[in-house]
Amino acid sequence: MARLDEEKALAVLLYLAEKAGGQIDLYKLLKMIYFADKAHLHKWGRTITADKYCRMNHGVTPSAVYDMIKSVRGDGEWIRDLSPFFELVRRKGGEQKPTILKALQKPDLDELSQSDIETLDQIFDQNIDRSFDELKMKAHDKVYDCDTSFWINDEDLAEGDPVVLEQILVHEECERFARVW
């Protein structure tokens, strides 16, 4: 599995926030990233963000992207200050923690491939109007139920599909070869 590309992850966060009008609910955002990564893996043999996924109470969650968001919220650490890119705001009615990501910059579309954008658009359209409960149910899927360990790997995301499993192996070989050069 590749390592998270921070610039690409930032582009994804800002892209989805922009599509939602400049701000987006954190839970919807995290679940859309999961659904997009899984869909892209099944079609193209790689995820968009290359994030590592984990099982959490409210479904499968992109670990590093969540850490990026928490660092701006003040309850996590990230190596780089991401506050120039987005801020977290409270919903009217005032939860204790901010739950809305507000984009402060436009996404760098050079970081996203055409297939990334197409997949993000499709997932956004399918999920933007879903409720918390609908997203939670959707995120407690076959991947969530395939094991009891905390971490989820790309093979889990493949859901046993032999074609996708083969694509993962080919993609990993290409990455190993590229690192040698």
mmCIF file of C-alpha atoms in Angstrom:
data_model
loop_
_atom_site.group_PDB
_atom_site.id
_atom_site.type_symbol
_atom_site.label_atom_id
_atom_site.label_comp_id
_atom_site.label_asym_id
_atom_site.label_seq_id
_atom_site.Cartn_x
_atom_site.Cartn_y
_atom_site.Cartn_z
ATOM 1 C CA MET A 1 0.000 0.000 0.000
ATOM 2 C CA ALA A 2 1.308 3.438 -0.893
ATOM 3 C CA ARG A 3 1.767 6.092 1.757
ATOM 4 C CA LEU A 4 -0.703 8.938 2.085
ATOM 5 C CA ASP A 5 0.009 11.788 -0.304
ATOM 6 C CA GLU A 6 -0.737 14.820 1.872
ATOM 7 C CA GLU A 7 -1.144 17.223 -1.060
ATOM 8 C CA LYS A 8 -3.600 14.888 -2.750
ATOM 9 C CA ALA A 9 -5.506 14.331 0.495
ATOM 10 C CA LEU A 10 -5.765 18.102 0.948
ATOM 11 C CA ALA A 11 -7.025 18.436 -2.617
ATOM 12 C CA VAL A 12 -9.692 15.799 -1.914
ATOM 13 C CA LEU A 13 -10.813 17.524 1.301
ATOM 14 C CA LEU A 14 -11.018 20.916 -0.378
ATOM 15 C CA TYR A 15 -12.624 19.519 -3.537
ATOM 16 C CA LEU A 16 -15.474 17.870 -1.636
ATOM 17 C CA ALA A 17 -15.956 20.945 0.563
ATOM 18 C CA GLU A 18 -16.090 23.154 -2.536
ATOM 19 C CA LYS A 19 -18.677 20.864 -4.162
ATOM 20 C CA ALA A 20 -20.782 21.214 -1.015
ATOM 21 C CA GLY A 21 -20.724 25.015 -1.252
ATOM 22 C CA GLY A 22 -17.508 25.678 0.667
ATOM 23 C CA GLN A 23 -18.177 23.654 3.787
ATOM 24 C CA ILE A 24 -19.129 20.089 4.566
ATOM 25 C CA ASP A 25 -20.078 17.951 7.546
ATOM 26 C CA LEU A 26 -17.032 16.018 8.801
ATOM 27 C CA TYR A 27 -18.831 12.705 9.055
ATOM 28 C CA LYS A 28 -20.140 12.962 5.484
ATOM 29 C CA LEU A 29 -16.698 14.024 4.306
ATOM 30 C CA LEU A 30 -14.881 11.099 5.912
ATOM 31 C CA LYS A 31 -17.416 8.562 4.675
ATOM 32 C CA MET A 32 -17.345 9.999 1.140
ATOM 33 C CA ILE A 33 -13.568 9.654 1.103
ATOM 34 C CA TYR A 34 -13.917 6.017 2.163
ATOM 35 C CA PHE A 35 -16.571 5.286 -0.466
ATOM 36 C CA ALA A 36 -14.526 7.075 -3.163
ATOM 37 C CA ASP A 37 -11.299 5.263 -2.271
ATOM 38 C CA LYS A 38 -13.075 1.915 -2.330
ATOM 39 C CA ALA A 39 -14.867 2.640 -5.617
ATOM 40 C CA HIS A 40 -11.657 3.879 -7.243
ATOM 41 C CA LEU A 41 -9.789 0.790 -6.053
ATOM 42 C CA HIS A 42 -12.429 -1.477 -7.571
ATOM 43 C CA LYS A 43 -12.329 0.320 -10.919
ATOM 44 C CA TRP A 44 -8.686 1.388 -11.245
ATOM 45 C CA GLY A 45 -6.691 -0.826 -8.876
ATOM 46 C CA ARG A 46 -5.635 1.966 -6.534
ATOM 47 C CA THR A 47 -7.270 4.197 -3.972
ATOM 48 C CA ILE A 48 -7.324 7.962 -4.439
ATOM 49 C CA THR A 49 -5.726 8.981 -1.140
ATOM 50 C CA ALA A 50 -3.631 5.884 -0.349
ATOM 51 C CA ASP A 51 -4.800 6.363 3.236
ATOM 52 C CA LYS A 52 -4.838 3.544 5.760
ATOM 53 C CA TYR A 53 -8.326 2.699 6.988
ATOM 54 C CA CYS A 54 -9.559 1.690 10.409
ATOM 55 C CA ARG A 55 -12.735 0.342 11.949
ATOM 56 C CA MET A 56 -14.400 2.844 14.234
ATOM 57 C CA ASN A 57 -17.767 2.780 15.987
ATOM 58 C CA HIS A 58 -19.415 4.809 13.219
ATOM 59 C CA GLY A 59 -17.912 2.838 10.329
ATOM 60 C CA VAL A 60 -14.771 2.577 8.254
ATOM 61 C CA THR A 61 -12.656 5.764 8.512
ATOM 62 C CA PRO A 62 -9.584 7.110 6.668
ATOM 63 C CA SER A 63 -7.015 7.276 9.471
ATOM 64 C CA ALA A 64 -4.487 9.876 8.279
ATOM 65 C CA VAL A 65 -7.116 12.192 6.786
ATOM 66 C CA TYR A 66 -8.968 12.074 10.096
ATOM 67 C CA ASP A 67 -5.693 12.911 11.881
ATOM 68 C CA MET A 68 -5.200 15.861 9.527
ATOM 69 C CA ILE A 69 -8.652 17.181 10.401
ATOM 70 C CA LYS A 70 -8.203 16.618 14.139
ATOM 71 C CA SER A 71 -4.936 18.595 14.067
ATOM 72 C CA VAL A 72 -6.773 21.688 12.834
ATOM 73 C CA ARG A 73 -9.490 21.122 15.426
ATOM 74 C CA GLY A 74 -6.811 21.063 18.128
ATOM 75 C CA ASP A 75 -7.240 17.500 19.349
ATOM 76 C CA GLY A 76 -4.615 15.814 17.227
ATOM 77 C CA GLU A 77 -1.158 16.288 15.787
ATOM 78 C CA TRP A 78 0.020 16.609 12.229
ATOM 79 C CA ILE A 79 3.525 17.397 11.048
ATOM 80 C CA ARG A 80 2.376 20.475 9.093
ATOM 81 C CA ASP A 81 0.114 23.375 10.001
ATOM 82 C CA LEU A 82 -2.997 22.832 7.882
ATOM 83 C CA SER A 83 -4.947 25.812 9.234
ATOM 84 C CA PRO A 84 -4.311 27.914 6.085
ATOM 85 C CA PHE A 85 -6.281 25.341 4.073
ATOM 86 C CA PHE A 86 -9.394 24.789 6.157
ATOM 87 C CA GLU A 87 -10.968 25.498 9.504
ATOM 88 C CA LEU A 88 -13.469 23.632 11.584
ATOM 89 C CA VAL A 89 -16.627 25.359 12.720
ATOM 90 C CA ARG A 90 -19.494 24.462 14.974
ATOM 91 C CA ARG A 91 -22.920 23.803 13.587
ATOM 92 C CA LYS A 92 -25.589 26.229 14.741
ATOM 93 C CA GLY A 93 -26.919 24.835 17.988
ATOM 94 C CA GLY A 94 -23.383 24.312 19.205
ATOM 95 C CA GLU A 95 -21.889 20.866 19.673
ATOM 96 C CA GLN A 96 -18.847 20.732 21.906
ATOM 97 C CA LYS A 97 -16.491 19.999 19.000
ATOM 98 C CA PRO A 98 -16.645 21.655 15.582
ATOM 99 C CA THR A 99 -18.192 19.283 13.053
ATOM 100 C CA ILE A 100 -18.063 21.287 9.815
ATOM 101 C CA LEU A 101 -14.978 21.612 7.615
ATOM 102 C CA LYS A 102 -14.867 25.022 5.949
ATOM 103 C CA ALA A 103 -12.494 25.376 2.982
ATOM 104 C CA LEU A 104 -10.219 28.432 3.094
ATOM 105 C CA GLN A 105 -8.578 27.707 -0.256
ATOM 106 C CA LYS A 106 -9.521 26.215 -3.609
ATOM 107 C CA PRO A 107 -8.414 22.621 -4.224
ATOM 108 C CA ASP A 108 -5.272 22.093 -6.271
ATOM 109 C CA LEU A 109 -6.836 20.158 -9.129
ATOM 110 C CA ASP A 110 -3.389 19.293 -10.500
ATOM 111 C CA GLU A 111 -3.148 16.841 -7.588
ATOM 112 C CA LEU A 112 -6.193 14.882 -8.806
ATOM 113 C CA SER A 113 -6.397 12.683 -11.893
ATOM 114 C CA GLN A 114 -9.451 12.648 -14.145
ATOM 115 C CA SER A 115 -10.452 9.270 -12.679
ATOM 116 C CA ASP A 116 -10.083 10.701 -9.149
ATOM 117 C CA ILE A 117 -12.391 13.613 -9.981
ATOM 118 C CA GLU A 118 -14.962 11.425 -11.732
ATOM 119 C CA THR A 119 -15.082 9.059 -8.769
ATOM 120 C CA LEU A 120 -15.302 11.893 -6.220
ATOM 121 C CA ASP A 121 -18.135 13.504 -8.215
ATOM 122 C CA GLN A 122 -20.050 10.239 -8.408
ATOM 123 C CA ILE A 123 -19.665 9.496 -4.697
ATOM 124 C CA PHE A 124 -20.547 13.070 -3.744
ATOM 125 C CA ASP A 125 -23.763 12.948 -5.793
ATOM 126 C CA GLN A 126 -24.730 9.582 -4.313
ATOM 127 C CA ASN A 127 -24.118 10.567 -0.676
ATOM 128 C CA ILE A 128 -24.431 14.319 -0.061
ATOM 129 C CA ASP A 129 -28.117 14.075 0.871
ATOM 130 C CA ARG A 130 -27.796 10.953 3.028
ATOM 131 C CA SER A 131 -28.406 11.235 6.753
ATOM 132 C CA PHE A 132 -25.902 10.303 9.455
ATOM 133 C CA ASP A 133 -27.760 7.029 10.052
ATOM 134 C CA GLU A 134 -27.838 6.161 6.330
ATOM 135 C CA LEU A 135 -24.100 6.824 5.992
ATOM 136 C CA LYS A 136 -23.353 4.876 9.151
ATOM 137 C CA MET A 137 -25.286 1.886 7.841
ATOM 138 C CA LYS A 138 -23.535 2.125 4.464
ATOM 139 C CA ALA A 139 -20.100 2.381 6.174
ATOM 140 C CA HIS A 140 -20.814 -0.766 8.212
ATOM 141 C CA ASP A 141 -20.382 -2.819 5.090
ATOM 142 C CA LYS A 142 -18.647 -6.030 4.066
ATOM 143 C CA VAL A 143 -15.250 -4.372 4.617
ATOM 144 C CA TYR A 144 -16.190 -3.372 8.161
ATOM 145 C CA ASP A 145 -17.442 -6.869 8.938
ATOM 146 C CA CYS A 146 -14.634 -8.850 7.256
ATOM 147 C CA ASP A 147 -12.395 -8.913 10.328
ATOM 148 C CA THR A 148 -12.265 -7.737 13.906
ATOM 149 C CA SER A 149 -8.881 -6.022 13.846
ATOM 150 C CA PHE A 150 -8.695 -2.229 14.007
ATOM 151 C CA TRP A 151 -6.775 -1.745 10.746
ATOM 152 C CA ILE A 152 -8.133 -2.395 7.266
ATOM 153 C CA ASN A 153 -5.835 -3.080 4.322
ATOM 154 C CA ASP A 154 -6.345 -2.798 0.564
ATOM 155 C CA GLU A 155 -7.051 -6.516 0.354
ATOM 156 C CA ASP A 156 -9.971 -5.997 2.761
ATOM 157 C CA LEU A 157 -11.167 -3.084 0.597
ATOM 158 C CA ALA A 158 -11.095 -5.450 -2.417
ATOM 159 C CA GLU A 159 -13.850 -7.495 -0.737
ATOM 160 C CA GLY A 160 -12.446 -10.749 -2.127
ATOM 161 C CA ASP A 161 -12.752 -9.671 -5.773
ATOM 162 C CA PRO A 162 -9.944 -11.599 -7.550
ATOM 163 C CA VAL A 163 -9.586 -8.998 -10.319
ATOM 164 C CA VAL A 164 -9.159 -6.181 -7.786
ATOM 165 C CA LEU A 165 -6.744 -8.275 -5.736
ATOM 166 C CA GLU A 166 -4.642 -8.800 -8.880
ATOM 167 C CA GLN A 167 -4.762 -5.057 -9.654
ATOM 168 C CA ILE A 168 -3.503 -4.319 -6.153
ATOM 169 C CA LEU A 169 -0.532 -6.652 -6.663
ATOM 170 C CA VAL A 170 0.316 -5.085 -10.023
ATOM 171 C CA HIS A 171 0.044 -1.572 -8.578
ATOM 172 C CA GLU A 172 2.294 -2.511 -5.631
ATOM 173 C CA GLU A 173 4.882 -3.987 -8.018
ATOM 174 C CA CYS A 174 4.851 -0.783 -10.092
ATOM 175 C CA GLU A 175 5.381 1.292 -6.942
ATOM 176 C CA ARG A 176 8.284 -0.898 -5.825
ATOM 177 C CA PHE A 177 9.855 -0.595 -9.254
ATOM 178 C CA ALA A 178 9.397 3.205 -9.272
ATOM 179 C CA ARG A 179 11.077 3.507 -5.840
ATOM 180 C CA VAL A 180 14.128 1.665 -7.137
ATOM 181 C CA TRP A 181 14.507 4.189 -9.935
#
